[in-house]
């Protein structure tokens, strides 16, 4: 059996897929590609791009690595074949009243919305045929329109032909569960949609401390005209932990302020653009070096097993006394008690936090009362149009899905981002 | 009379003044251009004076320009001027340590902030003073006291940007050159202005109020991206604001006296309009940054009509001078929420009186005129002045010469 597609016998309930239409290639990390000997020539002819990706130094395993290895590779492409020859059928997990759903009228032809809802009872009248027809799920909606992972887990067994789930959030840690991770269903997210607003907020938080706004506000409250020294961001070091889309957007604004940008990431090689920009990269295992040399640290990490409390007590203790810590990623990536202790003692200058280990932040948390904390209730990217922009991004993905093209923003389910 | 050539700064008598084609200021015989334009040696060498075919640049002019092009002193046979400097400053000001970087042909005759501090100077010393440094805080009343005694004064440098407190009629009408610290503080002021925009865009007043009451309630914020910024006064500070605003993706329109971008400041995408279109810019902008100098022409330039033209969601930011805005109209607009808010670093009267309503309005950020007061801001200003001292000594074009008639 041609094997440039997953071994379907090991994933019951999934349709057989034509090898020439399906080629899953890993992005990075351990990779397994099995090329059927009988189909090898055809595969190499059909896709030079695939071979180029192979040239990224990935191993081609001759031995069947099994379903777990396949599941552990990060998909660059989505599995694209509609069960129905003509229509793409989508289920939307969101409250029906979500205003951004008005953009659904911009869906391309050939796309059918099977159902919309964020409670399981709203899907109770779907027929088995409709369930089988579903190719993709969109998870969106905020506030009262939000849908839960539990809902998707409940609907999961009913959708045997599901190929793709898209989440209108950047973080997907609240979406993934073991069966989904193990499966072949591609997951994509809204990476990039919110990066600019988060970058703006991060630099605002830097300026908040540079211009000593706590002092200005105290003086203003006391009607006290007392001039004092401020700092410029110019020539200060901006350390970015997690140099993804949000980190890069922050670096871009930081460079406009003529800050010196230092980034923590796994790949230490610089691209030409990065070299021109004067970016300095610190390897991922030297976090404390970044913490100790930066004046303003912006954390923009996803929350995964690998990043849980990555910014540990020792990292926080390595910070300068004048250092400022800003988190626009996920609260779970920081050792929050250690951060609170450092803020209370004054061993760092302050923190600007949009995300927390527990949200909503409990009332008894000391962070509420600290004068050197700027506390935002996870709204740094919550513009009036941010969900609309996320849906617009999804519409582009749908177009690609329908045209059997590579999807963007494919999540590595095992890595968690 | 304090007459010096506006090209090479050497003393010039009435008899020595030439009559160039475009006569504006006195020029010593042999000097080709006015001080307001930077020298472009190649062009000047081709230039003709008085439309006479036979006219060509003199040997003196040619050698001077050649020497400038090579970056060396003009006419090695001609001695450099020794800069005899009087410094008006507190004697314990930390930035005075920068004086050790003065060139060898500069001499500080005295430092002080009152006539008593200068009581040790002899008449000979007073007669030698040809340059004066006025540091942060010194006003023209003290300078007026010194004025009759410094008969040979040719140059005053102010280590601040605004010279509104420095100029008075005698100085304006004299030929003493005045220069300032233009450009030194622009970066920090621009940072403050963009922070002030973000302060309102991210609704920090609401966030801080919620933080104080431990309320976790999500609310919408705005991006600065794609918003419109109107900059009133497109000098060094305005241009720095424009650059930063563009990095956020904002659309920038500027208002300047001439309605034309200065030659060195042509930022692509910035539309520059004249002051006649001020109200139009006020009405179309989401964030207005006023960066005007204080001159007779800019007094209350941003008047009640201009403020009334602002949109309800617009924010007003002032980092220039408080007198350029009609403050009562602004206070009223803020009180009635006719505009979203204001961030003010400067005020009509400073210190801001304790009973001013601006202190307590929740949509106003009050900064006590220290948005550019970094630990090294005066050091940087004096380092720039030291460069000018070198130029003065070598009879070169000074930086940041102020147009005394215009007031900036």
Tab-separated table of N, CA and C in Angstrom, chain B residues 25-122:
chain	number	residue	atom	x	y	z
B	25	UNK	N	22.115	90.077	5.593
B	25	UNK	CA	22.841	90.345	6.840
B	25	UNK	C	24.266	90.761	6.471
B	26	UNK	N	24.938	91.388	7.380
B	26	UNK	CA	26.274	91.864	7.004
B	26	UNK	C	27.235	90.726	6.683
B	27	UNK	N	27.963	90.925	5.625
B	27	UNK	CA	28.974	89.945	5.250
B	27	UNK	C	30.310	90.659	5.085
B	28	UNK	N	31.304	90.016	5.596
B	28	UNK	CA	32.649	90.574	5.501
B	28	UNK	C	33.120	90.457	4.068
B	29	UNK	N	33.979	91.342	3.685
B	29	UNK	CA	34.527	91.305	2.336
B	29	UNK	C	35.171	89.954	2.087
B	30	UNK	N	34.803	89.338	1.033
B	30	UNK	CA	35.394	88.041	0.709
B	30	UNK	C	34.508	86.863	1.066
B	31	UNK	N	33.441	87.107	1.814
B	31	UNK	CA	32.588	85.980	2.180
B	31	UNK	C	31.371	85.941	1.269
B	32	UNK	N	30.963	84.769	0.891
B	32	UNK	CA	30.063	84.629	-0.251
B	32	UNK	C	28.611	84.388	0.082
B	33	UNK	N	28.316	83.960	1.262
B	33	UNK	CA	26.945	83.529	1.468
B	33	UNK	C	26.468	83.926	2.848
B	34	UNK	N	25.223	83.721	3.105
B	34	UNK	CA	24.678	84.042	4.422
B	34	UNK	C	24.823	82.840	5.339
B	35	UNK	N	24.655	83.104	6.609
B	35	UNK	CA	24.856	82.022	7.584
B	35	UNK	C	23.681	81.048	7.635
B	36	UNK	N	22.594	81.403	6.976
B	36	UNK	CA	21.414	80.568	7.178
B	36	UNK	C	21.430	79.312	6.323
B	37	UNK	N	22.328	79.287	5.360
B	37	UNK	CA	22.380	78.102	4.514
B	37	UNK	C	23.717	77.398	4.698
B	38	UNK	N	23.692	76.083	4.758
B	38	UNK	CA	24.986	75.393	4.905
B	38	UNK	C	25.809	75.534	3.632
B	39	UNK	N	27.114	75.517	3.811
B	39	UNK	CA	27.997	75.683	2.663
B	39	UNK	C	27.980	74.465	1.774
B	40	UNK	N	27.981	74.687	0.499
B	40	UNK	CA	28.135	73.577	-0.429
B	40	UNK	C	29.267	73.991	-1.350
B	41	UNK	N	30.471	73.628	-0.996
B	41	UNK	CA	31.651	74.181	-1.664
B	41	UNK	C	31.622	74.038	-3.175
B	42	UNK	N	31.237	72.891	-3.670
B	42	UNK	CA	31.286	72.697	-5.119
B	42	UNK	C	30.361	73.687	-5.818
B	43	UNK	N	29.175	73.874	-5.238
B	43	UNK	CA	28.230	74.790	-5.856
B	43	UNK	C	28.726	76.214	-5.773
B	44	UNK	N	29.295	76.570	-4.627
B	44	UNK	CA	29.740	77.948	-4.431
B	44	UNK	C	30.871	78.303	-5.365
B	45	UNK	N	31.713	77.338	-5.612
B	45	UNK	CA	32.827	77.640	-6.487
B	45	UNK	C	32.347	77.971	-7.894
B	46	UNK	N	31.154	77.472	-8.210
B	46	UNK	CA	30.650	77.805	-9.536
B	46	UNK	C	29.805	79.069	-9.505
B	47	UNK	N	29.515	79.551	-8.341
B	47	UNK	CA	28.545	80.642	-8.217
B	47	UNK	C	29.154	81.952	-8.615
B	48	UNK	N	28.336	82.842	-9.147
B	48	UNK	CA	28.820	84.175	-9.496
B	48	UNK	C	28.164	85.199	-8.608
B	49	UNK	N	28.890	86.242	-8.325
B	49	UNK	CA	28.392	87.292	-7.466
B	49	UNK	C	27.961	88.468	-8.323
B	50	UNK	N	26.814	89.095	-7.989
B	50	UNK	CA	26.396	90.330	-8.656
B	50	UNK	C	26.214	90.196	-10.163
B	51	UNK	N	26.035	89.014	-10.643
B	51	UNK	CA	25.804	88.763	-12.078
B	51	UNK	C	26.894	89.346	-12.976
B	52	UNK	N	28.026	89.634	-12.441
B	52	UNK	CA	29.082	90.160	-13.304
B	52	UNK	C	29.903	89.003	-13.819
B	53	UNK	N	30.086	89.007	-15.119
B	53	UNK	CA	30.794	87.872	-15.711
B	53	UNK	C	32.186	87.721	-15.142
B	54	UNK	N	32.779	88.845	-14.877
B	54	UNK	CA	34.168	88.783	-14.416
B	54	UNK	C	34.264	88.369	-12.958
B	55	UNK	N	33.113	88.417	-12.296
B	55	UNK	CA	33.167	88.146	-10.865
B	55	UNK	C	33.432	86.683	-10.611
B	56	UNK	N	34.299	86.434	-9.802
B	56	UNK	CA	34.514	85.047	-9.396
B	56	UNK	C	34.963	85.080	-7.952
B	57	UNK	N	34.971	83.957	-7.380
B	57	UNK	CA	35.329	83.925	-5.971
B	57	UNK	C	36.781	84.318	-5.800
B	58	UNK	N	37.014	85.029	-4.753
B	58	UNK	CA	38.382	85.491	-4.506
B	58	UNK	C	39.243	84.330	-4.033
B	59	UNK	N	40.523	84.618	-4.008
B	59	UNK	CA	41.458	83.601	-3.520
B	59	UNK	C	41.081	83.190	-2.109
B	60	UNK	N	40.711	84.181	-1.333
B	60	UNK	CA	40.335	83.918	0.068
B	60	UNK	C	39.165	82.953	0.135
B	61	UNK	N	38.160	83.221	-0.683
B	61	UNK	CA	36.965	82.369	-0.656
B	61	UNK	C	37.316	80.945	-1.079
B	62	UNK	N	38.118	80.854	-2.101
B	62	UNK	CA	38.420	79.528	-2.619
B	62	UNK	C	39.216	78.718	-1.617
B	63	UNK	N	40.187	79.373	-1.017
B	63	UNK	CA	41.009	78.610	-0.068
B	63	UNK	C	40.189	78.249	1.164
B	64	UNK	N	39.301	79.178	1.549
B	64	UNK	CA	38.453	78.908	2.727
B	64	UNK	C	37.574	77.709	2.468
B	65	UNK	N	36.941	77.691	1.313
B	65	UNK	CA	36.015	76.604	1.010
B	65	UNK	C	36.763	75.287	0.869
B	66	UNK	N	37.940	75.372	0.278
B	66	UNK	CA	38.718	74.141	0.110
B	66	UNK	C	39.088	73.583	1.471
B	67	UNK	N	39.488	74.470	2.341
B	67	UNK	CA	39.884	74.012	3.666
B	67	UNK	C	38.682	73.407	4.389
B	68	UNK	N	37.523	74.017	4.221
B	68	UNK	CA	36.329	73.455	4.888
B	68	UNK	C	36.006	72.107	4.329
B	69	UNK	N	36.141	71.964	3.044
B	69	UNK	CA	35.837	70.680	2.428
B	69	UNK	C	36.768	69.616	2.958
B	70	UNK	N	38.027	70.009	3.190
B	70	UNK	CA	38.974	69.037	3.714
B	70	UNK	C	38.826	68.888	5.215
B	71	UNK	N	37.967	69.706	5.803
B	71	UNK	CA	37.737	69.569	7.242
B	71	UNK	C	38.829	70.193	8.065
B	72	UNK	N	39.646	70.988	7.441
B	72	UNK	CA	40.712	71.609	8.234
B	72	UNK	C	40.409	73.072	8.448
B	73	UNK	N	41.163	73.703	9.284
B	73	UNK	CA	40.957	75.119	9.532
B	73	UNK	C	41.225	75.922	8.284
B	74	UNK	N	40.433	76.965	8.065
B	74	UNK	CA	40.689	77.827	6.920
B	74	UNK	C	41.977	78.600	7.144
B	75	UNK	N	42.629	78.927	6.049
B	75	UNK	CA	43.778	79.844	6.091
B	75	UNK	C	44.708	79.587	7.250
B	76	UNK	N	45.556	78.637	7.071
B	76	UNK	CA	46.438	78.315	8.196
B	76	UNK	C	47.226	79.526	8.657
B	77	UNK	N	47.313	80.497	7.789
B	77	UNK	CA	48.034	81.681	8.228
B	77	UNK	C	47.170	82.508	9.172
B	78	UNK	N	45.872	82.344	9.094
B	78	UNK	CA	44.986	83.130	9.929
B	78	UNK	C	44.747	82.403	11.233
B	79	UNK	N	44.884	83.082	12.318
B	79	UNK	CA	44.771	82.383	13.594
B	79	UNK	C	43.317	82.078	13.899
B	80	UNK	N	43.113	81.012	14.670
B	80	UNK	CA	41.784	80.704	15.132
B	80	UNK	C	41.401	81.720	16.185
B	81	UNK	N	40.102	81.896	16.339
B	81	UNK	CA	39.630	82.764	17.409
B	81	UNK	C	39.653	81.992	18.715
B	82	UNK	N	40.169	82.606	19.721
B	82	UNK	CA	40.063	81.983	21.034
B	82	UNK	C	38.673	82.307	21.568
B	83	UNK	N	37.982	81.264	21.959
B	83	UNK	CA	36.645	81.483	22.494
B	83	UNK	C	36.762	81.792	23.972
B	84	UNK	N	36.444	83.010	24.330
B	84	UNK	CA	36.458	83.394	25.748
B	84	UNK	C	35.029	83.377	26.234
B	85	UNK	N	34.767	82.411	27.066
B	85	UNK	CA	33.376	82.051	27.351
B	85	UNK	C	32.975	82.423	28.765
B	86	UNK	N	31.785	82.980	28.853
B	86	UNK	CA	31.166	83.201	30.160
B	86	UNK	C	30.049	82.151	30.280
B	87	UNK	N	30.056	81.410	31.367
B	87	UNK	CA	29.042	80.353	31.531
B	87	UNK	C	28.040	80.772	32.591
B	88	UNK	N	26.786	80.837	32.212
B	88	UNK	CA	25.742	81.146	33.190
B	88	UNK	C	25.140	79.827	33.637
B	89	UNK	N	25.446	79.451	34.848
B	89	UNK	CA	25.008	78.147	35.351
B	89	UNK	C	25.230	78.127	36.848
B	90	UNK	N	24.536	77.235	37.507
B	90	UNK	CA	24.891	76.961	38.913
B	90	UNK	C	26.265	76.349	38.918
B	91	UNK	N	27.090	76.760	39.842
B	91	UNK	CA	28.484	76.291	39.827
B	91	UNK	C	28.596	74.807	40.131
B	92	UNK	N	27.608	74.257	40.844
B	92	UNK	CA	27.691	72.841	41.217
B	92	UNK	C	26.930	71.941	40.235
B	93	UNK	N	26.516	72.480	39.111
B	93	UNK	CA	25.752	71.659	38.161
B	93	UNK	C	26.618	70.509	37.654
B	94	UNK	N	26.147	69.281	37.751
B	94	UNK	CA	26.985	68.124	37.385
B	94	UNK	C	27.397	68.127	35.914
B	95	UNK	N	26.556	68.712	35.057
B	95	UNK	CA	26.895	68.657	33.632
B	95	UNK	C	28.110	69.495	33.285
B	96	UNK	N	28.545	70.334	34.185
B	96	UNK	CA	29.715	71.169	33.889
B	96	UNK	C	30.995	70.345	33.755
B	97	UNK	N	30.969	69.113	34.153
B	97	UNK	CA	32.154	68.265	33.962
B	97	UNK	C	32.475	68.129	32.467
B	98	UNK	N	31.469	68.383	31.647
B	98	UNK	CA	31.674	68.296	30.203
B	98	UNK	C	32.650	69.368	29.717
B	99	UNK	N	32.842	70.410	30.503
B	99	UNK	CA	33.726	71.504	30.093
B	99	UNK	C	35.165	71.042	29.874
B	100	UNK	N	35.517	69.916	30.469
B	100	UNK	CA	36.893	69.453	30.255
B	100	UNK	C	37.117	68.999	28.815
B	101	UNK	N	36.023	68.841	28.051
B	101	UNK	CA	36.163	68.455	26.648
B	101	UNK	C	36.301	69.653	25.729
B	102	UNK	N	36.343	70.851	26.307
B	102	UNK	CA	36.463	72.037	25.469
B	102	UNK	C	37.755	71.985	24.678
B	103	UNK	N	37.738	72.513	23.444
B	103	UNK	CA	38.992	72.527	22.666
B	103	UNK	C	40.019	73.444	23.325
B	104	UNK	N	41.250	73.283	22.872
B	104	UNK	CA	42.338	74.013	23.542
B	104	UNK	C	42.249	75.506	23.347
B	105	UNK	N	41.580	75.941	22.293
B	105	UNK	CA	41.508	77.386	22.067
B	105	UNK	C	40.206	77.971	22.605
B	106	UNK	N	39.701	77.341	23.638
B	106	UNK	CA	38.525	77.878	24.306
B	106	UNK	C	38.870	78.060	25.765
B	107	UNK	N	38.398	79.155	26.318
B	107	UNK	CA	38.751	79.429	27.712
B	107	UNK	C	37.497	79.880	28.438
B	108	UNK	N	37.220	79.287	29.570
B	108	UNK	CA	36.058	79.675	30.372
B	108	UNK	C	36.524	80.735	31.356
B	109	UNK	N	36.005	81.942	31.192
B	109	UNK	CA	36.447	83.038	32.047
B	109	UNK	C	35.804	82.993	33.421
B	110	UNK	N	34.528	82.598	33.451
B	110	UNK	CA	33.846	82.531	34.744
B	110	UNK	C	32.581	81.716	34.599
B	111	UNK	N	32.166	81.145	35.735
B	111	UNK	CA	30.898	80.400	35.794
B	111	UNK	C	30.102	80.988	36.941
B	112	UNK	N	28.833	81.264	36.688
B	112	UNK	CA	28.031	81.763	37.792
B	112	UNK	C	26.607	81.982	37.376
B	113	UNK	N	25.776	82.321	38.360
B	113	UNK	CA	24.370	82.571	38.056
B	113	UNK	C	23.916	83.914	38.628
B	114	UNK	N	24.873	84.713	39.119
B	114	UNK	CA	24.494	86.049	39.588
B	114	UNK	C	25.675	86.979	39.372
B	115	UNK	N	25.424	88.289	39.442
B	115	UNK	CA	26.498	89.252	39.214
B	115	UNK	C	27.592	89.084	40.256
B	116	UNK	N	27.179	88.632	41.400
B	116	UNK	CA	28.168	88.419	42.468
B	116	UNK	C	29.195	87.376	42.057
B	117	UNK	N	28.730	86.323	41.369
B	117	UNK	CA	29.641	85.271	40.934
B	117	UNK	C	30.677	85.801	39.959
B	118	UNK	N	30.340	86.901	39.256
B	118	UNK	CA	31.258	87.426	38.255
B	118	UNK	C	32.018	88.643	38.777
B	119	UNK	N	31.926	88.892	40.061
B	119	UNK	CA	32.529	90.112	40.585
B	119	UNK	C	34.047	90.101	40.460
B	120	UNK	N	34.608	88.918	40.317
B	120	UNK	CA	36.071	88.849	40.213
B	120	UNK	C	36.605	89.179	38.844
B	121	UNK	N	35.751	89.396	37.865
B	121	UNK	CA	36.239	89.664	36.508
B	121	UNK	C	36.716	91.109	36.396
B	122	UNK	N	37.852	91.288	35.712
B	122	UNK	CA	38.341	92.641	35.469
B	122	UNK	C	37.695	93.175	34.205
